[in-house]
Coordinates of N, CA and C in Angstrom, one line a residue:
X1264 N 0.8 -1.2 0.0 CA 0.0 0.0 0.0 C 0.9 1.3 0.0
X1265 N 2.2 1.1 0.8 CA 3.0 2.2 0.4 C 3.2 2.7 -1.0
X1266 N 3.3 2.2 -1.4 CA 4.0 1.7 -2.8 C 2.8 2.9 -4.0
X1267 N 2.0 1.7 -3.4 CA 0.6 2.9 -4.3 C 0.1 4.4 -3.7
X1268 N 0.3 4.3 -2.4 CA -0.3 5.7 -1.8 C 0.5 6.8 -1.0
X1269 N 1.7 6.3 -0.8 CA 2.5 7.2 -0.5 C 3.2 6.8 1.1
X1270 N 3.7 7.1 1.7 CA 4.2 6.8 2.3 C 4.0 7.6 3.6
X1271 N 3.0 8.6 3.5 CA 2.5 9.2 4.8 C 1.1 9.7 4.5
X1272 N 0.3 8.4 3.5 CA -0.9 8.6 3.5 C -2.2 7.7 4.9
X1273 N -2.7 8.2 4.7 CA -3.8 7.5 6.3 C -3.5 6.0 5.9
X1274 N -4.0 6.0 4.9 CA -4.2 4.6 4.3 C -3.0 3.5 4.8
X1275 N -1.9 4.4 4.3 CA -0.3 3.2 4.7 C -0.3 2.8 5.8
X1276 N -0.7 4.1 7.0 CA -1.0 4.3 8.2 C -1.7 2.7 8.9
X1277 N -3.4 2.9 8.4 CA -3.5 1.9 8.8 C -2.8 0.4 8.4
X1278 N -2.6 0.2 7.1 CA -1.6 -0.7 6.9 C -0.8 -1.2 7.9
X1279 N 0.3 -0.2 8.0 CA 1.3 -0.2 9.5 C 1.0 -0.8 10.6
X1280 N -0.3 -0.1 11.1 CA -0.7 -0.4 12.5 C -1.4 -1.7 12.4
X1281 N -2.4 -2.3 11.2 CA -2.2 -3.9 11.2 C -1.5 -4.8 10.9
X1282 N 0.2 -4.6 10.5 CA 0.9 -5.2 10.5 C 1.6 -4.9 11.6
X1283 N 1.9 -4.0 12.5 CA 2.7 -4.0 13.7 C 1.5 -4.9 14.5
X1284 N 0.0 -5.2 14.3 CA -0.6 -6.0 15.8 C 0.0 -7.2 15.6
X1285 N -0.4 -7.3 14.2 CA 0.3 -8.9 13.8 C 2.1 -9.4 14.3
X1286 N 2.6 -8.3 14.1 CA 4.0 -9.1 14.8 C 4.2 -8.7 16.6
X1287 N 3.1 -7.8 16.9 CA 2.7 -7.8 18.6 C 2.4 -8.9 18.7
X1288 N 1.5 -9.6 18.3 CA 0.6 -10.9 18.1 C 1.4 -11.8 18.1
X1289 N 2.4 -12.2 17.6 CA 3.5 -13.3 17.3 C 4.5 -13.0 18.2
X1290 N 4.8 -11.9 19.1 CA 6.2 -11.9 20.3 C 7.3 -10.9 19.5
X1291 N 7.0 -10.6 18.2 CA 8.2 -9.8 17.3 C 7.7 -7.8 17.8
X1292 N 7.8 -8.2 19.0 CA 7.6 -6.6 20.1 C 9.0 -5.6 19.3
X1293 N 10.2 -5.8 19.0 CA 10.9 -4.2 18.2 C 9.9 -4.2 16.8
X1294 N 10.0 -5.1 16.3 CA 9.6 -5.0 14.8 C 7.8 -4.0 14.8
X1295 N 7.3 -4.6 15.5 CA 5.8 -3.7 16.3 C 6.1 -2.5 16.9
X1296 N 6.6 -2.2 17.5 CA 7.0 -1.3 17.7 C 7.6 0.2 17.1
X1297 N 8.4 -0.3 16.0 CA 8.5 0.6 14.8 C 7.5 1.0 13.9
X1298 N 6.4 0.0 13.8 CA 5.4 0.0 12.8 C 3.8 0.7 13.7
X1299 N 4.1 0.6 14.7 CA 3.2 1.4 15.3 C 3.6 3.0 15.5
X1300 N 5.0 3.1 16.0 CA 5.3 4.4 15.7 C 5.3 5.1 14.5
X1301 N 5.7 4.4 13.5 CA 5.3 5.2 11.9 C 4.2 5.7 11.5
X1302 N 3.0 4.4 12.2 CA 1.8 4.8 12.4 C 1.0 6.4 12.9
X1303 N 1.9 6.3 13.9 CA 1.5 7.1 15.0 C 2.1 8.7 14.6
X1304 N 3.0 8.8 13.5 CA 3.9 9.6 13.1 C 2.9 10.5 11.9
X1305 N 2.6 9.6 11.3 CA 1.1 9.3 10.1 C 0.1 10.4 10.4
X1306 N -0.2 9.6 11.4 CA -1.6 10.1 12.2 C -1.6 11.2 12.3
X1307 N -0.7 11.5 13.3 CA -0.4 13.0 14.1 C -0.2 14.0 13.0
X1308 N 0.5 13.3 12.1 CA 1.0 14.7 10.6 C -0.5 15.0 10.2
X1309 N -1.0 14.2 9.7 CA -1.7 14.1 8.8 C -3.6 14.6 9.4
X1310 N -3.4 13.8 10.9 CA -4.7 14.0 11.3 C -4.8 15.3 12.4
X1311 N -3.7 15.3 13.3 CA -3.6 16.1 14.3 C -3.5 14.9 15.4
X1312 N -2.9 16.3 16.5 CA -2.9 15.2 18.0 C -4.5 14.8 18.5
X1313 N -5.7 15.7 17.9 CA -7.0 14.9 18.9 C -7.6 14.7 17.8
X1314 N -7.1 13.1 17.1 CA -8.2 12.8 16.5 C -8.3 11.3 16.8
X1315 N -9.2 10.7 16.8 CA -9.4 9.1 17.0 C -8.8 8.0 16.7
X1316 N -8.2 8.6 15.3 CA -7.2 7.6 14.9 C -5.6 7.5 15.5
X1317 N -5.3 8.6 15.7 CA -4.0 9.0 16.5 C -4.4 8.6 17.8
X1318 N -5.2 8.8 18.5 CA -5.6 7.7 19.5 C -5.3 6.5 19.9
X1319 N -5.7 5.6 19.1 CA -5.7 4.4 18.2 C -4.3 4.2 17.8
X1320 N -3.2 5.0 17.8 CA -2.1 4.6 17.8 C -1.8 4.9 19.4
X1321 N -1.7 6.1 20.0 CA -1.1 6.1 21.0 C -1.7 4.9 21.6
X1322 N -2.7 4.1 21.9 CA -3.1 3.2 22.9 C -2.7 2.0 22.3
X1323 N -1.9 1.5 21.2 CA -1.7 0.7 20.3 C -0.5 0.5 21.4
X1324 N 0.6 1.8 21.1 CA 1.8 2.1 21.6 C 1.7 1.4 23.1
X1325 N 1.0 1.7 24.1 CA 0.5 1.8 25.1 C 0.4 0.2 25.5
X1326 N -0.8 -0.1 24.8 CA -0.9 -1.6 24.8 C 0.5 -2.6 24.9
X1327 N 1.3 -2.2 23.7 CA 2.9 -2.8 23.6 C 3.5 -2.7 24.6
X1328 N 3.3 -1.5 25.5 CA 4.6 -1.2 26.1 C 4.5 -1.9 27.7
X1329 N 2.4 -2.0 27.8 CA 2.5 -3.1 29.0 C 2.6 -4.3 29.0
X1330 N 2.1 -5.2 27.9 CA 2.5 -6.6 27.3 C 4.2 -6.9 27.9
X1331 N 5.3 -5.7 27.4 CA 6.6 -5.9 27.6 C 7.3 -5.9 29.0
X1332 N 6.3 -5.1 30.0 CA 6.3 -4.7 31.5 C 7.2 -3.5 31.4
X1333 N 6.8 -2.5 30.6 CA 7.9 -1.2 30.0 C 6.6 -0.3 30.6
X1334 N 6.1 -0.6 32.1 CA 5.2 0.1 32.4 C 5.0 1.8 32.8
X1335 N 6.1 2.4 32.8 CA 6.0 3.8 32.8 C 5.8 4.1 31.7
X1336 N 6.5 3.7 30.5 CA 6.1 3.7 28.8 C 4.8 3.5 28.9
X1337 N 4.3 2.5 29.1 CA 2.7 2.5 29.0 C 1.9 3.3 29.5
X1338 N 1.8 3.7 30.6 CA 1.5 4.5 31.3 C 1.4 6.1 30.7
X1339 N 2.6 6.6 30.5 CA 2.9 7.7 29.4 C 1.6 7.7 27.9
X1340 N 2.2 6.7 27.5 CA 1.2 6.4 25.7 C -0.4 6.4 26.5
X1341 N -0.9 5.4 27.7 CA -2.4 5.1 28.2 C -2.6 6.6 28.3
X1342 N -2.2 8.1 29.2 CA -2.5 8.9 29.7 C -2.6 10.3 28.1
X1343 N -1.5 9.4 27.1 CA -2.0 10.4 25.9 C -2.9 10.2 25.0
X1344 N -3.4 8.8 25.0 CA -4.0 8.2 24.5 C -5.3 8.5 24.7
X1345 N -5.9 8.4 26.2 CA -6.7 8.8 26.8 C -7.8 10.1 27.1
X1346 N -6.5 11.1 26.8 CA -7.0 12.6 27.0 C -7.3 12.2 25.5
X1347 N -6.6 12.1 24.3 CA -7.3 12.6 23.0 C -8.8 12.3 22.9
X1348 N -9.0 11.1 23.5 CA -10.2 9.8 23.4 C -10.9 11.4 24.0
X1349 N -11.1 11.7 25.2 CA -12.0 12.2 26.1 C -12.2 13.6 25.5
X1350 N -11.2 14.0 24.7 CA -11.7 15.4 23.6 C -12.4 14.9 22.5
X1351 N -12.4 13.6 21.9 CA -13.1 13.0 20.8 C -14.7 13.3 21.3
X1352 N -14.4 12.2 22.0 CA -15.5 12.1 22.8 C -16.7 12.7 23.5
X1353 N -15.8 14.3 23.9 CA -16.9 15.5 24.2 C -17.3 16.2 23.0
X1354 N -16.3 16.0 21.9 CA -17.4 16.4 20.5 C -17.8 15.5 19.7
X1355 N -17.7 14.5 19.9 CA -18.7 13.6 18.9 C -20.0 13.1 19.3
X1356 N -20.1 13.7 20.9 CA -20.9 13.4 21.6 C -22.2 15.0 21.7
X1357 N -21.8 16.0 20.7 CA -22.8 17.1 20.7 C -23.6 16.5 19.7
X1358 N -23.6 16.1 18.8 CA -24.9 16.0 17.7 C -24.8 14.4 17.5
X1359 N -26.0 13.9 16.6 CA -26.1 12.6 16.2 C -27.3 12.2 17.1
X1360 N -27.7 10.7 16.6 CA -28.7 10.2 17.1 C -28.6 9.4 18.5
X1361 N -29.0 9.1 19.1 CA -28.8 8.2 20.3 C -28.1 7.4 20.5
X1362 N -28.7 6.4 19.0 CA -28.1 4.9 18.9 C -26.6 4.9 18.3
X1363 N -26.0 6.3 17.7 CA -24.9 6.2 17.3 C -23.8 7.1 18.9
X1364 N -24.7 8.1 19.1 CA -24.2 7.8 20.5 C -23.7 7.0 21.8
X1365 N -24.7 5.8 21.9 CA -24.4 4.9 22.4 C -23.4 4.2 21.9
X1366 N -23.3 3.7 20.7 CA -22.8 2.8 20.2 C -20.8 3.2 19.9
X1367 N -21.2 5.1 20.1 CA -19.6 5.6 19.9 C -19.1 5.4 21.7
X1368 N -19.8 5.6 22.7 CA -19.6 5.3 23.7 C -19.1 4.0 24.3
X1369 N -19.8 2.7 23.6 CA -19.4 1.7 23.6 C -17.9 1.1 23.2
X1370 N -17.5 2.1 22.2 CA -16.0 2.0 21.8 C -14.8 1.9 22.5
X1371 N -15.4 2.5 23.7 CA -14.3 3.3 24.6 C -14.3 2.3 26.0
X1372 N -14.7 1.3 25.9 CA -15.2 0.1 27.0 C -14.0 -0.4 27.2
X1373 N -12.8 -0.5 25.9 CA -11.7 -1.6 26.2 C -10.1 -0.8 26.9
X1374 N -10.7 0.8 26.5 CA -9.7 1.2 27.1 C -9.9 1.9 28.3
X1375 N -11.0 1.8 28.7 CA -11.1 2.3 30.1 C -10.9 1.4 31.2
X1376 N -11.3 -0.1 30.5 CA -11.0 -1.0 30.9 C -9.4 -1.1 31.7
X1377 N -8.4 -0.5 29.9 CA -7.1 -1.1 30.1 C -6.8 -0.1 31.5
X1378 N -7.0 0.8 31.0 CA -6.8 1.9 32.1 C -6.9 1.6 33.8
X1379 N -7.8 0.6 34.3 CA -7.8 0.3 35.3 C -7.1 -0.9 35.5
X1380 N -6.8 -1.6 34.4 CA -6.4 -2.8 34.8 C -4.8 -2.5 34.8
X1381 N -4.2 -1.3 34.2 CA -2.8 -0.7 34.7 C -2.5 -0.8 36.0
X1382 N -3.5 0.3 36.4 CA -3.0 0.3 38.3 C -3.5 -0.9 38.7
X1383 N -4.8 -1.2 38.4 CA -5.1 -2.6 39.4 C -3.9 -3.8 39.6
X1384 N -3.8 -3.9 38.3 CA -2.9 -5.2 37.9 C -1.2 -5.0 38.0
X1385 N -1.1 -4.0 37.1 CA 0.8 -3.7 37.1 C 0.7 -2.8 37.9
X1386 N 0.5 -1.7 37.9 CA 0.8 -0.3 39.0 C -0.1 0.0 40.3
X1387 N -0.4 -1.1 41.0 CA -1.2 -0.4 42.1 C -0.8 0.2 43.1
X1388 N 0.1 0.8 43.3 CA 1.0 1.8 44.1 C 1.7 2.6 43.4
X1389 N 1.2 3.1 42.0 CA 1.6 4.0 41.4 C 0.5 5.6 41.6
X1390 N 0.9 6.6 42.1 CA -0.3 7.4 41.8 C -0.8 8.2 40.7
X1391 N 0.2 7.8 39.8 CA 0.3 8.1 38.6 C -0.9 7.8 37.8
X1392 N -0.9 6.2 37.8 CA -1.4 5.4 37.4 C -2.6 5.3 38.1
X1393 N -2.9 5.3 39.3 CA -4.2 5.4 40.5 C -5.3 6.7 39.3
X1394 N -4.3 7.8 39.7 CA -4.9 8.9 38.7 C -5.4 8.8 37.6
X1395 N -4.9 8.3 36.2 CA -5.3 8.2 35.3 C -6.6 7.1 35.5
X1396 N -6.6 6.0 36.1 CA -7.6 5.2 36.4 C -8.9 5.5 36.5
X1397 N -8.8 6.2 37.7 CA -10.3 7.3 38.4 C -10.5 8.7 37.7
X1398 N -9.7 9.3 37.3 CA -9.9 10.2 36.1 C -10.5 9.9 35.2
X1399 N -10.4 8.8 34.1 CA -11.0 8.2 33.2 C -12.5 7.4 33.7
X1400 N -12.8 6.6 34.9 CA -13.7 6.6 34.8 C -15.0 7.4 35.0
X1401 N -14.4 8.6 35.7 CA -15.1 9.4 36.2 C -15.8 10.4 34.9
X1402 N -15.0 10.5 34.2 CA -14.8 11.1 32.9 C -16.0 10.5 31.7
X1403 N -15.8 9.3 31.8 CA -16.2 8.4 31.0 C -18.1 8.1 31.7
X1404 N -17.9 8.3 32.6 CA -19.0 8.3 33.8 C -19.9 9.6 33.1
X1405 N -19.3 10.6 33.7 CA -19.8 12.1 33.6 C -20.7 11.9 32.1
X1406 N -20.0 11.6 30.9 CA -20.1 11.3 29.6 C -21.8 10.7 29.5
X1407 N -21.3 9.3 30.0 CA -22.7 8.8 29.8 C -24.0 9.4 30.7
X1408 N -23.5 10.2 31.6 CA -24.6 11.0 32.6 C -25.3 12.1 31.9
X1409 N -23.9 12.8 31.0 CA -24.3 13.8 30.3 C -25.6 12.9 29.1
X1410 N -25.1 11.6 28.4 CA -25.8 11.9 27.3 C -26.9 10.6 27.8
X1411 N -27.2 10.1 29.4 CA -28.6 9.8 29.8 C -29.4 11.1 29.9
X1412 N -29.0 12.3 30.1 CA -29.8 13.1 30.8 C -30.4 13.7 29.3
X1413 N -29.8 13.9 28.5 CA -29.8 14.8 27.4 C -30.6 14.1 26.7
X1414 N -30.7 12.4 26.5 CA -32.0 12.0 25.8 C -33.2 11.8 26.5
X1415 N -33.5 12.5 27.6 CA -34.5 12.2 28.2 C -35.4 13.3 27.8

């Protein structure tokens, strides 16, 4: 796909990022690691720091870096990862229908997830890590409070 689209087009982008899960997937953690970053390099040119997809790298990045136990690395990528998601998230969350509302809210299940299972699991005496935790759920909380109230 490089080949045909260029080499800092979205498109290669995603390319990248499914061939770095695939060698995350197999134990080939440097080789993923470079291909997520190029990704992530993509993104950010091309989309900006708050957009979904750049997201979607940083928590990609994130994801690798706790698999490796490179947990301050992770921790770093989860907490940038995170804030983009939560600016996505307070604007995609002004207009649209309910059902796409819900269903964009639903999205966000595996990383808030990851986010707790950081401190629970690897960092529970980090307050780093405590922080980002309860920050995001609270956040994520707020979110669906805001858009139970708003369809009512």
């Amino acid at each position: 796909r490089e080949r045909e689209l260029g080499e800092n087009h979205p498109d290669t982008a995603i390319s990248l990022n499914n061939l770095a899960a695939l060698y995350r997937d197999q134990g080939r953690y440097t080789e993923a690691k470079l291909l997520f970053q190029r990704a992530l390099e993509i993104r950010e040119r091309e989309f900006g720091e708050n957009h979904p997809d750049t997201a979607i790298s940083l928590n990609n990045l994130a994801g690798l870096y706790q698999i490796q136990n490179q947990l301050q690395a992770a921790l770093t990528y989860w907490r940038r990862g995170l804030t983009v998601e939560e600016a996505v998230l307070s604007q995609n969350l002004v207009g649209g229908s309910d059902v796409n509302k819900r269903d964009y809210l639903a999205t966000m299940a595996g990383t808030t997830d990851a986010a707790i299972s950081l401190h629970l699991d690897d960092l529970p005496n980090d307050s780093a890590a405590a922080e980002l935790a309860f920050t995001t759920v609270l956040q994520r909380k707020g979110r669906i409070l805001d858009f139970e109230g708003s369809a009512c």
